[in-house]
PDB file of C-alpha atoms in Angstrom:
ATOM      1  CA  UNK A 107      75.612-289.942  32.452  1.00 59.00           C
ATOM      2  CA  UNK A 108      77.954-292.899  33.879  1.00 73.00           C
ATOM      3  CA  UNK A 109      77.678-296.172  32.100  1.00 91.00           C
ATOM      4  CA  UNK A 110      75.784-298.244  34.655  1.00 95.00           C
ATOM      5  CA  UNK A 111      76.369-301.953  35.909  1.00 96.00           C
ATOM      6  CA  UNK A 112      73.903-304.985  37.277  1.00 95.00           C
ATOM      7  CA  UNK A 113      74.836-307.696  38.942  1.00 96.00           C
ATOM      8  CA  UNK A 114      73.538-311.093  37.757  1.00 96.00           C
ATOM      9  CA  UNK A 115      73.900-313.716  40.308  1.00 96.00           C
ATOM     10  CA  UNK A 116      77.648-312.799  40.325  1.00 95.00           C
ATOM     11  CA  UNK A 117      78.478-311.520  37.506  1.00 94.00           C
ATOM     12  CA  UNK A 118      78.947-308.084  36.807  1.00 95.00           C
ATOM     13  CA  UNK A 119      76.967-307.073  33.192  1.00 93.00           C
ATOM     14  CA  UNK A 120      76.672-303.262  31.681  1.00 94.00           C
ATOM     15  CA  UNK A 121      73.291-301.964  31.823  1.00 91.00           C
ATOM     16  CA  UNK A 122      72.981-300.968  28.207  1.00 89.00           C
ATOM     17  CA  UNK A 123      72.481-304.808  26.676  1.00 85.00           C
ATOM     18  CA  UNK A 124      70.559-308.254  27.850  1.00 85.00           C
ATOM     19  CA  UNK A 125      71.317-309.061  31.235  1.00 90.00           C
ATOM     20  CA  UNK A 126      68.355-311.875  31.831  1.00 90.00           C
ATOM     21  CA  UNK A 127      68.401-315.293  31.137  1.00 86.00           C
ATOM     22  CA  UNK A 128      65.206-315.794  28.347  1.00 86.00           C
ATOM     23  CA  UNK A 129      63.878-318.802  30.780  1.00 90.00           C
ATOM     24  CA  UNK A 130      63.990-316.401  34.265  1.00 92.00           C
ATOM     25  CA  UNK A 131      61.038-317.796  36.333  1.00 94.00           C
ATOM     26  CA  UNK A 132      60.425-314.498  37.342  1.00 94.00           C
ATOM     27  CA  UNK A 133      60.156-313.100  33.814  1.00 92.00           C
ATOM     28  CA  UNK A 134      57.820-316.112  32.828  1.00 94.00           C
ATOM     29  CA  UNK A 135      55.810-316.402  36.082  1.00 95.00           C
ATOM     30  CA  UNK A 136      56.497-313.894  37.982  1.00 95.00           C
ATOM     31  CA  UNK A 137      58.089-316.248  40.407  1.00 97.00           C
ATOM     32  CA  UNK A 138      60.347-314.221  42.882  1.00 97.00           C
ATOM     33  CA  UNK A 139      60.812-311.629  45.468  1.00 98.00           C
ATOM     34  CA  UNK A 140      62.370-307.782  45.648  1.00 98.00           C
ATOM     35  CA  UNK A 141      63.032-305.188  47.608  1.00 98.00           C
ATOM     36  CA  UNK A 142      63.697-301.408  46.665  1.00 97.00           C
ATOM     37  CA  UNK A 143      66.500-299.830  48.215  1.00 98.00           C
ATOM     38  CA  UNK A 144      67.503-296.023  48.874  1.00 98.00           C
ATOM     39  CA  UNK A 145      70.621-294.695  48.288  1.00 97.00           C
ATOM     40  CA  UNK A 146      72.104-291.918  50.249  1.00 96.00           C
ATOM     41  CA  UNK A 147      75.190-290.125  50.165  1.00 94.00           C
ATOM     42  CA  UNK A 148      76.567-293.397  47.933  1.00 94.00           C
ATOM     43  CA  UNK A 149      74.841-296.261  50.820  1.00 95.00           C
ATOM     44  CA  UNK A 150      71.562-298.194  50.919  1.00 97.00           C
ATOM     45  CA  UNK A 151      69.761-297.505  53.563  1.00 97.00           C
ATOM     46  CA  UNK A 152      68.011-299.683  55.683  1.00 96.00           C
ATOM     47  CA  UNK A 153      69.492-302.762  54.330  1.00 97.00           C
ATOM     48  CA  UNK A 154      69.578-305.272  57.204  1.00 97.00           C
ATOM     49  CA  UNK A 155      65.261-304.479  57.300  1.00 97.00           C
ATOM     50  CA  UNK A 156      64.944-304.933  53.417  1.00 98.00           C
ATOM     51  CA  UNK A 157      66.907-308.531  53.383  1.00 98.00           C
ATOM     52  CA  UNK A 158      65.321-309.864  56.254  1.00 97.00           C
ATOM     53  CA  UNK A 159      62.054-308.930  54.647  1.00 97.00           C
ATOM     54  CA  UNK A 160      63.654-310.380  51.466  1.00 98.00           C
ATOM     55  CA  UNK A 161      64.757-313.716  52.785  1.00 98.00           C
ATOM     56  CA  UNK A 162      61.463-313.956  54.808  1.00 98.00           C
ATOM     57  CA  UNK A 163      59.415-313.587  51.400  1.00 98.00           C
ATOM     58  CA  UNK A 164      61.908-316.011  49.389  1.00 98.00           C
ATOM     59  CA  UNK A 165      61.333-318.927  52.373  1.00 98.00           C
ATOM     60  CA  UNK A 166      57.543-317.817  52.088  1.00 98.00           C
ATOM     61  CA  UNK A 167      57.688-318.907  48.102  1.00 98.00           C
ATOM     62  CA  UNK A 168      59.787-322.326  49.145  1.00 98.00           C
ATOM     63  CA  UNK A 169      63.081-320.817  47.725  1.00 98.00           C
ATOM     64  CA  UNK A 170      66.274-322.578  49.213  1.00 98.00           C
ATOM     65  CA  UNK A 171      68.194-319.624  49.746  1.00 97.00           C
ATOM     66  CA  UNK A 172      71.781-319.801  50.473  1.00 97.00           C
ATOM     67  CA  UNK A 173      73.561-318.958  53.523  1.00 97.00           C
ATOM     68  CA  UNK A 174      75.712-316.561  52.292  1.00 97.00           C
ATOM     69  CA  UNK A 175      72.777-314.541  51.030  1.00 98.00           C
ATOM     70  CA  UNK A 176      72.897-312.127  54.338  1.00 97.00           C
ATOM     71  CA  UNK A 177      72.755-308.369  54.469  1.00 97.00           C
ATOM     72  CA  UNK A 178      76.730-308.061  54.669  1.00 98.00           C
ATOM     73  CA  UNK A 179      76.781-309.884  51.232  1.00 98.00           C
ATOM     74  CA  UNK A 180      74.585-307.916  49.349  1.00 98.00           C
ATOM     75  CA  UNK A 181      75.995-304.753  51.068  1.00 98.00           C
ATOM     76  CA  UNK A 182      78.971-305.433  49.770  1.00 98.00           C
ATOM     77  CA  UNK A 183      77.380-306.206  46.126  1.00 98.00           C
ATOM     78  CA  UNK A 184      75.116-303.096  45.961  1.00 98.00           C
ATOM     79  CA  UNK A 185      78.273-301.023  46.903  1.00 97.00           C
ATOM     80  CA  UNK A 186      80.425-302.344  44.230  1.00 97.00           C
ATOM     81  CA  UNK A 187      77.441-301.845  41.635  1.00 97.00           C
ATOM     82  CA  UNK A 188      77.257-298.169  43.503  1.00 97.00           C
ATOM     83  CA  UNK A 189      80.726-297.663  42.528  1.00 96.00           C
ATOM     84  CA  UNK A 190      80.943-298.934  38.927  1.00 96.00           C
ATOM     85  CA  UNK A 191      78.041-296.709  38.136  1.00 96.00           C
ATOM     86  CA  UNK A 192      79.535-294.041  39.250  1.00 95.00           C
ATOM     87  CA  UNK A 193      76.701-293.287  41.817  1.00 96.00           C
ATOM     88  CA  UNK A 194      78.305-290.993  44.828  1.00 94.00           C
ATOM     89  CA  UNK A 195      74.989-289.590  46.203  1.00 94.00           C
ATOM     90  CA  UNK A 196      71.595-289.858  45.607  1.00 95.00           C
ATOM     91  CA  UNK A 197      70.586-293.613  43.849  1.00 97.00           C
ATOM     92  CA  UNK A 198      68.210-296.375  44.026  1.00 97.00           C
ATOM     93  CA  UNK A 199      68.552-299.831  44.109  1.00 98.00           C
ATOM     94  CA  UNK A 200      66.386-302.789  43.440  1.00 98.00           C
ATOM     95  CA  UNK A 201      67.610-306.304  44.537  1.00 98.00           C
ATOM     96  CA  UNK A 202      65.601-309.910  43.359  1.00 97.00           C
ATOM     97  CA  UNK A 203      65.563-313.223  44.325  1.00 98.00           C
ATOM     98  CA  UNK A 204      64.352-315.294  41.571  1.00 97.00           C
ATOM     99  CA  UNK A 205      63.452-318.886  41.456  1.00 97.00           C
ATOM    100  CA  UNK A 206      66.294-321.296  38.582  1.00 96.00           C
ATOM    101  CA  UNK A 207      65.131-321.565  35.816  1.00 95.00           C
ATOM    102  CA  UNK A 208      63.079-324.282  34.613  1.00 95.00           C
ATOM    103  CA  UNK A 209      59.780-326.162  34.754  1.00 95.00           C
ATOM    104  CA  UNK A 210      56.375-324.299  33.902  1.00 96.00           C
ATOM    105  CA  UNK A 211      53.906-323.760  36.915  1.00 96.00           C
ATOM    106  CA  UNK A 212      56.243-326.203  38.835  1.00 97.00           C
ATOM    107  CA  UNK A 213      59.786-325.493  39.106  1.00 97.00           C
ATOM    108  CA  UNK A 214      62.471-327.523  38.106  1.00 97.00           C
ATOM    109  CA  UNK A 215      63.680-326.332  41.555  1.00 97.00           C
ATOM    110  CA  UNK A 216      63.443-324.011  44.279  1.00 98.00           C
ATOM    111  CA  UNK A 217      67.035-322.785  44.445  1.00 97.00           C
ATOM    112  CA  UNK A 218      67.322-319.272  43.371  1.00 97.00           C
ATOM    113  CA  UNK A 219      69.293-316.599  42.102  1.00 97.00           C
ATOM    114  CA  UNK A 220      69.861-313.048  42.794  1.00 97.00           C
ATOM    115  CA  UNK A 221      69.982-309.631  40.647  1.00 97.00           C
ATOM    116  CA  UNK A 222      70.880-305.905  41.652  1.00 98.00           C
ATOM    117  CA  UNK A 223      70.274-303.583  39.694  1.00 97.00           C
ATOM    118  CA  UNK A 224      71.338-299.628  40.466  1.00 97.00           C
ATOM    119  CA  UNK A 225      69.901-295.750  39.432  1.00 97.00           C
ATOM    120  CA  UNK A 226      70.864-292.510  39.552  1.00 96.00           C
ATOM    121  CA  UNK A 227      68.681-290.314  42.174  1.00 95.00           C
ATOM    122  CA  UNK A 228      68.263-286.534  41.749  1.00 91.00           C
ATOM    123  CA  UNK A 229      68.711-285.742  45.479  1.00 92.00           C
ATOM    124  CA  UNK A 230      69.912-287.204  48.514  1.00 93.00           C
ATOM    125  CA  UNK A 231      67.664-286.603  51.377  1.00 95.00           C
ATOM    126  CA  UNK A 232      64.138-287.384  51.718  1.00 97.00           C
ATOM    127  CA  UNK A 233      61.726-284.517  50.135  1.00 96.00           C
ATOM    128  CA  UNK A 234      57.725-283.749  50.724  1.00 97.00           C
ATOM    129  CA  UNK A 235      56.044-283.625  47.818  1.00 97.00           C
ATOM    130  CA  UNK A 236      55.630-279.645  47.284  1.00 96.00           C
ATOM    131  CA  UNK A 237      52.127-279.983  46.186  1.00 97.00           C
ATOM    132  CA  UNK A 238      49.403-282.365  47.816  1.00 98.00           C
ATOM    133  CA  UNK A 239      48.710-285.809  46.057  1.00 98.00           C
ATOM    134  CA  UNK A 240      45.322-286.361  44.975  1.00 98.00           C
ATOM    135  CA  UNK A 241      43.698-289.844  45.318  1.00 98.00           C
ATOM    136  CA  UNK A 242      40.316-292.002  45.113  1.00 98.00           C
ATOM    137  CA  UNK A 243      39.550-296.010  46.019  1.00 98.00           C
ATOM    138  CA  UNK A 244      40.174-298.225  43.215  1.00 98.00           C
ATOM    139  CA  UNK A 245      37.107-300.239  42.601  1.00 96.00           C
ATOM    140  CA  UNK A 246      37.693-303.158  39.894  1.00 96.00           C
ATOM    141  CA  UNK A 247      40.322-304.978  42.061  1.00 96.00           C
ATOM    142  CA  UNK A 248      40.200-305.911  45.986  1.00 96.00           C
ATOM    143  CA  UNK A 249      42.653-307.039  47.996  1.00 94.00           C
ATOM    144  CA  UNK A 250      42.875-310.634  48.985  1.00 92.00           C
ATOM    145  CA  UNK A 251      44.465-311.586  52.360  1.00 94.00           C
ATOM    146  CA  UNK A 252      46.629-314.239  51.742  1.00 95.00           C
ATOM    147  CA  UNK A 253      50.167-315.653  53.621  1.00 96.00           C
ATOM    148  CA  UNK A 254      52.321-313.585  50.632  1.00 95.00           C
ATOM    149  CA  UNK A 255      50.592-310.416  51.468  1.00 96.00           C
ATOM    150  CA  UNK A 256      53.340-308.919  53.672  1.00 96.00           C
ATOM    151  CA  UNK A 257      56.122-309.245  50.898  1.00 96.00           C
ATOM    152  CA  UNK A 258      57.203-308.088  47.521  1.00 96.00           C
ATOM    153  CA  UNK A 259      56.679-310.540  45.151  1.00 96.00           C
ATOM    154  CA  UNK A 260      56.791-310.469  41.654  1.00 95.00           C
ATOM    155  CA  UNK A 261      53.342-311.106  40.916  1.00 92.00           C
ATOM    156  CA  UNK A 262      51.998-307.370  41.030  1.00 93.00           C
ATOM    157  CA  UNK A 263      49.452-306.774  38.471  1.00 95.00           C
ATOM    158  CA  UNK A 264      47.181-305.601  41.389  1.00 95.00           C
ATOM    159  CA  UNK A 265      49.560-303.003  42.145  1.00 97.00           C
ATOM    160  CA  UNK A 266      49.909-302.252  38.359  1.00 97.00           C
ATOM    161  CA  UNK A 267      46.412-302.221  37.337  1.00 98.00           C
ATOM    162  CA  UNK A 268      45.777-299.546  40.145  1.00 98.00           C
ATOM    163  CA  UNK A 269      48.620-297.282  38.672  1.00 98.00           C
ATOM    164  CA  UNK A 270      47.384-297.378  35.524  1.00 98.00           C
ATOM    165  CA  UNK A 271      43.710-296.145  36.424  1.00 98.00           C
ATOM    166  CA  UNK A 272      45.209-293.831  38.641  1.00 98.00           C
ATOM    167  CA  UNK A 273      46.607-291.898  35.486  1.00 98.00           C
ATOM    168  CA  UNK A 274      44.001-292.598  33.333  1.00 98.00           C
ATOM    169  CA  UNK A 275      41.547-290.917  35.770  1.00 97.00           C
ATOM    170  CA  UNK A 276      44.207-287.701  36.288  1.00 98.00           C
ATOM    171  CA  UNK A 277      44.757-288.716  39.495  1.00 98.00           C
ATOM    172  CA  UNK A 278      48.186-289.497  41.444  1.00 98.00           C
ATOM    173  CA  UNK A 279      47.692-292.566  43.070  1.00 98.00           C
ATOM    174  CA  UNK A 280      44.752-294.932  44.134  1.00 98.00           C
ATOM    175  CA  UNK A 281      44.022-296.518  47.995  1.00 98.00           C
ATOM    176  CA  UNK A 282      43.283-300.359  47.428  1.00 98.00           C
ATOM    177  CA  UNK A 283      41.164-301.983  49.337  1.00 98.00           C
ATOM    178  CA  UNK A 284      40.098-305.851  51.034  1.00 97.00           C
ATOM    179  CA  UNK A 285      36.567-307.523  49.915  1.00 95.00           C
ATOM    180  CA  UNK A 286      35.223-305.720  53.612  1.00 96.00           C
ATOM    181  CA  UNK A 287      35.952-302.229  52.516  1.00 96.00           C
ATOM    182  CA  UNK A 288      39.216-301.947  54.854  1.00 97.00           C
ATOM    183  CA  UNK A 289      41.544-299.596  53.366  1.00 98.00           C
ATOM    184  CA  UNK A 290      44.870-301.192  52.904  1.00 98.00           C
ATOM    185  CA  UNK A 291      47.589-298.951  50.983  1.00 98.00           C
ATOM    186  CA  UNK A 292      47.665-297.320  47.500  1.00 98.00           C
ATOM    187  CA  UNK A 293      48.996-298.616  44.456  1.00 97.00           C
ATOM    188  CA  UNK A 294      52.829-297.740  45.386  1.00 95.00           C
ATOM    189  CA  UNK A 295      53.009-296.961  49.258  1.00 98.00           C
ATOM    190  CA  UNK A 296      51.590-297.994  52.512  1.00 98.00           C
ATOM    191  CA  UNK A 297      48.979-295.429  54.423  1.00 98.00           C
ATOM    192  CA  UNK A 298      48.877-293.312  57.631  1.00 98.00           C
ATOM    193  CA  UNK A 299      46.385-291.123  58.495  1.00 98.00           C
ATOM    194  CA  UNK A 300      46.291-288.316  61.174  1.00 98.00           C
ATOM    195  CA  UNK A 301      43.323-287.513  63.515  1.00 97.00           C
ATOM    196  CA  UNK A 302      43.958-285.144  66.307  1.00 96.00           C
ATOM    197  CA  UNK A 303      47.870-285.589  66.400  1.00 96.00           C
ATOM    198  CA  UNK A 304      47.332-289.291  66.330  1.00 98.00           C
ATOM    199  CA  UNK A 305      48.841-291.741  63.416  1.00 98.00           C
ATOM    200  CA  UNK A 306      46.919-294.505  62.719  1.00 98.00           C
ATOM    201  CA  UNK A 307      47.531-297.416  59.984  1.00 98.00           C
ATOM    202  CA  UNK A 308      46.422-300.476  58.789  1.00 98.00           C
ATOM    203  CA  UNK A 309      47.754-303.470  60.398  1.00 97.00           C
ATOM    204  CA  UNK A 310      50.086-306.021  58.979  1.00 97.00           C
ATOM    205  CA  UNK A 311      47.548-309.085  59.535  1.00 96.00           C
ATOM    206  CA  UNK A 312      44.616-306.713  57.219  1.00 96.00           C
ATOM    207  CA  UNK A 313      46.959-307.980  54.494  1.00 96.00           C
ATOM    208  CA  UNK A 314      48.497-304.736  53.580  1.00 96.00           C
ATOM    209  CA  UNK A 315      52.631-304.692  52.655  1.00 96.00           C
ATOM    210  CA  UNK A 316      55.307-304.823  55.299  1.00 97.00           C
ATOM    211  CA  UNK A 317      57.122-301.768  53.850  1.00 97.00           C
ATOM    212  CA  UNK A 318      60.193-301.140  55.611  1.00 97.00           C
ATOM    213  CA  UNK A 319      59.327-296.915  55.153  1.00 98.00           C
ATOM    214  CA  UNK A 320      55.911-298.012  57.481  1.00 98.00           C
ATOM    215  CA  UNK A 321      57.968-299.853  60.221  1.00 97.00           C
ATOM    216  CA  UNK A 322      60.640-296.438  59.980  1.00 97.00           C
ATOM    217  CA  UNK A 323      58.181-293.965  60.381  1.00 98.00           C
ATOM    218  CA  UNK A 324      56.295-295.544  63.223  1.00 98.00           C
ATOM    219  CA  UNK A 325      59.475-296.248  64.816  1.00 97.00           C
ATOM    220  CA  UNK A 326      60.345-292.598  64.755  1.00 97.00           C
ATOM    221  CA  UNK A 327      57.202-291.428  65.489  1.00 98.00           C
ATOM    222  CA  UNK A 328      56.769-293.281  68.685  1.00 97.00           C
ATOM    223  CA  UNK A 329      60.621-292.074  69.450  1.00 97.00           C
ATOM    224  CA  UNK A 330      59.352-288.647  69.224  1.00 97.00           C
ATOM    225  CA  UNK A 331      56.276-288.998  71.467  1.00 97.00           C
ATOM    226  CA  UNK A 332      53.978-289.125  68.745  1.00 98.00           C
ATOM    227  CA  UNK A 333      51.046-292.003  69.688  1.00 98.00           C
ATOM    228  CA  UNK A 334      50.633-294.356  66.577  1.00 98.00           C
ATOM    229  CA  UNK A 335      47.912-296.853  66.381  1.00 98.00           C
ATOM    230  CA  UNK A 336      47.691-299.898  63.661  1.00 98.00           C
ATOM    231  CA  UNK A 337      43.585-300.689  63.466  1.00 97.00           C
ATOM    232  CA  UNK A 338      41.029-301.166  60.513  1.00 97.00           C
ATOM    233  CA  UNK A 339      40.814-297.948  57.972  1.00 98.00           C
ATOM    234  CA  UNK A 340      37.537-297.437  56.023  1.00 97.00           C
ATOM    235  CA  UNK A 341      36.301-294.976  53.437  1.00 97.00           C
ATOM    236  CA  UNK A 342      34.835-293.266  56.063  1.00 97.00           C
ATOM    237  CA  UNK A 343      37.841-292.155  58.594  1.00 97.00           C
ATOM    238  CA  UNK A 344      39.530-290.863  55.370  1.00 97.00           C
ATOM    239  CA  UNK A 345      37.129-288.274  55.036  1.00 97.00           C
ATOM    240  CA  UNK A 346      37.235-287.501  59.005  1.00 97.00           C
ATOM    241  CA  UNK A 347      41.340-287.327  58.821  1.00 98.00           C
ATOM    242  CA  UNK A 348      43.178-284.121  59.282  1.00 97.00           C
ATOM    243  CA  UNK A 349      45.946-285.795  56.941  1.00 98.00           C
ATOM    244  CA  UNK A 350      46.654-288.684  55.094  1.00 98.00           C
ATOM    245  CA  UNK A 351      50.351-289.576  54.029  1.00 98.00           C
ATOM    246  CA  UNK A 352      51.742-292.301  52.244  1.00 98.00           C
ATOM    247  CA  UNK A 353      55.426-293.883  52.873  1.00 98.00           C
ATOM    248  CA  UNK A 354      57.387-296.372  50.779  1.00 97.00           C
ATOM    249  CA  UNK A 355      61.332-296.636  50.983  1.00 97.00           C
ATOM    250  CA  UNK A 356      61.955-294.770  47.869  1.00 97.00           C
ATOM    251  CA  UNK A 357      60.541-291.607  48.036  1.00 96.00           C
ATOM    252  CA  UNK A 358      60.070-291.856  51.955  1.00 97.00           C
ATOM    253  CA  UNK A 359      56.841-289.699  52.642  1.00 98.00           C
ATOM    254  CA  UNK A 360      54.203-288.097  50.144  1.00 98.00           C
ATOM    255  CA  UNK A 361      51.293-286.242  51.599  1.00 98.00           C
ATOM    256  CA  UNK A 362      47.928-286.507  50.120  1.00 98.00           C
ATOM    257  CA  UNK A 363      45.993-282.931  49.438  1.00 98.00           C
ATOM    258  CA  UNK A 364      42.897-284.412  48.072  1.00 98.00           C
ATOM    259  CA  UNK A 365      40.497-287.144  48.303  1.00 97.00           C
ATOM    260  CA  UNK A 366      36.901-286.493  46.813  1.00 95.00           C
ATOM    261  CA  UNK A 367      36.967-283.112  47.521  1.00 91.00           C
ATOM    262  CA  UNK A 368      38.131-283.163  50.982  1.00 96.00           C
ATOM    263  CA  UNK A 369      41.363-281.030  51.332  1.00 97.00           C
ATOM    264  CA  UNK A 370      43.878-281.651  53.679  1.00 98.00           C
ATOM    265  CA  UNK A 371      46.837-280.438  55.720  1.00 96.00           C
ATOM    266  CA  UNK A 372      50.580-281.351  56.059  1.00 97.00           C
ATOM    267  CA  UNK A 373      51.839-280.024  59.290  1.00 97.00           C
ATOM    268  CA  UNK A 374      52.331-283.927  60.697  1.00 98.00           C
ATOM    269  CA  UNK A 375      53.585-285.022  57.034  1.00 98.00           C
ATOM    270  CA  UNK A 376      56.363-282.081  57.388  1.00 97.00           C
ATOM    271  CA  UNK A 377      57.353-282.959  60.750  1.00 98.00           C
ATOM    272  CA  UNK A 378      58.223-286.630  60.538  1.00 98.00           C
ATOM    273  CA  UNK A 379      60.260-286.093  56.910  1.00 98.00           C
ATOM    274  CA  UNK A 380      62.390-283.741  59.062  1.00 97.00           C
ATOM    275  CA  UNK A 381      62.978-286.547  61.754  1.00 98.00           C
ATOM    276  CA  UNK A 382      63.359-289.104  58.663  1.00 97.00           C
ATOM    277  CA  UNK A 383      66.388-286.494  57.234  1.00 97.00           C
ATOM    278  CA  UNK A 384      67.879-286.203  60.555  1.00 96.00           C
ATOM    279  CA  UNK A 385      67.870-289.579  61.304  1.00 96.00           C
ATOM    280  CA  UNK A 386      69.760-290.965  58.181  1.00 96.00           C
ATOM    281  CA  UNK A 387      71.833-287.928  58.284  1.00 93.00           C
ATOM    282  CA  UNK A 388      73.188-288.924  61.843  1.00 92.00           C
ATOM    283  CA  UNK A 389      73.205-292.859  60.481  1.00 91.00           C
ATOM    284  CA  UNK A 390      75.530-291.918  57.570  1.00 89.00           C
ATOM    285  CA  UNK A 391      77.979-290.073  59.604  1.00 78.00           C
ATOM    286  CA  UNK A 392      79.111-292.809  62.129  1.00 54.00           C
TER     287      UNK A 392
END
C-alpha cells in the first residue's frame, strides 16, 4: 500500500508518525468541526455541501474562519493529499476545523486551523449492503435538541456510546432517540423509512444531523417522482414501515433487514442507490 499524506494546516506530513500538535483543542476538548468526504474515481464528492455545512458549524462554535477557507481551497488540498497517497479511485476523506490551541474550557482564541486527512476505499461506486442491517433503540442516552445539533462536531461520545452497545448487543447499528421518544438517526447515519412508496424522515429542527447523504437522497428522490416527507418518527411507525434505510456520505445507503423481529424489504433501498451511482457517474464525467 502507498505511503499516505495529511495535511496539517498547510503543511504536508506522512501518515505513518505524529501529525497533531499535543495542545489541539480538539484533542483536549473536543473543540472543532468535520466533515467526511467520498472519494470517487480520485474526487470528493459533494464538496461545496460538506464545506458549507463545515463553515456553518465552525461560525456555530464562534471560530473566526478565514476567507480563503472556501470549497475551491480545500478542493484543491484534498486533491493534492489524493495524489500523494497515491489514491486514483475509490478513497475517503475527513477534513477538521479545529479551534488554536490554548486556554482550557476558554480558548486562548477562536481562530482555527484545518486538517485533511485521506484513505484508501475498496470500491468506487456506492454499494447496498448485501445482507439487511439489524437494529434496536438505544436506551441509556437521548438526544438533546440543541443549536449544534445539525453539525459535526467533535464532541461525539453520544454517537460513540451507541456504537459500542450496538456491538456489544450483536447488533449493527442503534436508532437514537430525543427525551419525547422521536426517532432521530442511528449511531452513524441519518434515517428514512418507506410506507406505501412514500419516504419519510425526521426533520432537521427534531435535532437530528444535517448529513449531506440525507439532503442527496431526498433531492434525488423528489427528482425521480418519488414523494418524500420530513415529520416526527416514533417506535411505532418503525414497526408499520415496509423499509427502513439509513444514508451517511460514506457508505451512501444501508438498508435495515431487522428491527425486533420485524423483517423488511429493499426494493426502494435498491432503487435510489442506482439513481445515487448514476448520478455521480454522470457528475464525474463532465
Amino acid at each position: 500500500m502507498a505511503l499516505l499524506y495529511i495535511n496539517n494546516n498547510g503543511e504536508v506530513l506522512s501518515n505513518e508518525g505524529p501529525t497533531i500538535h499535543p495542545g489541539n483543542r480538539a484533542h483536549l476538548y473536543g473543540d472543532g468541526v468535520f466533515e467526511s468526504v467520498r472519494i470517487m474515481a480520485g474526487q470528493p464528492l459533494n464538496l461545496e455541501n460538506h464545506i458549507s455545512r463545515l463553515l456553518e458549524g465552525a461560525k456555530a462554535i464562534k471560530m473566526q474562519i478565514p476567507l480563503f477557507y472556501t470549497a475551491a481551497f480545500f478542493n484543491e488540498k484534498i486533491n493534492e493529499l489524493l495524489n500523494k497517497s497515491g489514491i486514483k479511485d475509490g478513497g475517503r476523506c475527513r477534513l477538521s476545523l479545529d479551534r488554536t490551541t490554548g486556554g482550557a474550557y476558554l480558548p486562548e482564541s477562536n481562530e482555527c486551523t484545518f486538517y485533511i486527512e485521506v484513505y484508501p476505499y475498496e470500491v468506487s461506486h456506492f454499494e447496498l449492503n448485501p445482507k439487511g442491517f439489524v437494529v434496536d433503540i438505544y436506551q441509556e442516552i437521548k438526544i438533546q435538541k440543541n443549536f449544534l445539533s445539525n453539525y459535526k462536531t467533535k464532541s461525539g461520545l453520544n454517537y460513540v456510546m451507541a456504537a459500542i452497545s450496538a456491538k456489544e448487543k450483536g447488533l449493527d447499528d442503534l436508532f437514537l432517540s430525543d427525551y419525547k421518544g422521536n426517532i432521530l438517526e442511528t449511531a452513524s447515519c441519518n434515517i428514512f423509512i418507506v410506507s406505501n412508496g412514500v419516504l419519510y424522515t425526521p426533520g432537521l429542527d427534531q435535532g437530528c444531523l444535517a448529513g449531506t447523504m440525507r439532503m442527496q437522497i431526498i433531492n434525488l428522490a423528489i427528482e425521480n417522482g418519488i414523494k418524500v416527507y420530513e415529520c416526527p418518527i416514533l417506535p411505532q411507525h418503525l414497526l408499520s414501515a415496509d423499509e427502513i434505510l439509513m444514508t451517511n456520505a460514506i457508505r451512501g445507503i444501508n438498508w435495515i433487514g431487522e428491527y425486533r423481529n420485524k423483517q423488511y424489504s429493499n426494493n426502494m433501498s435498491r432503487k435510489l442507490v442506482v439513481l445515487l451511482n448514476k448520478y455521480w457517474e454522470n457528475q464525474l464525467e463532465l
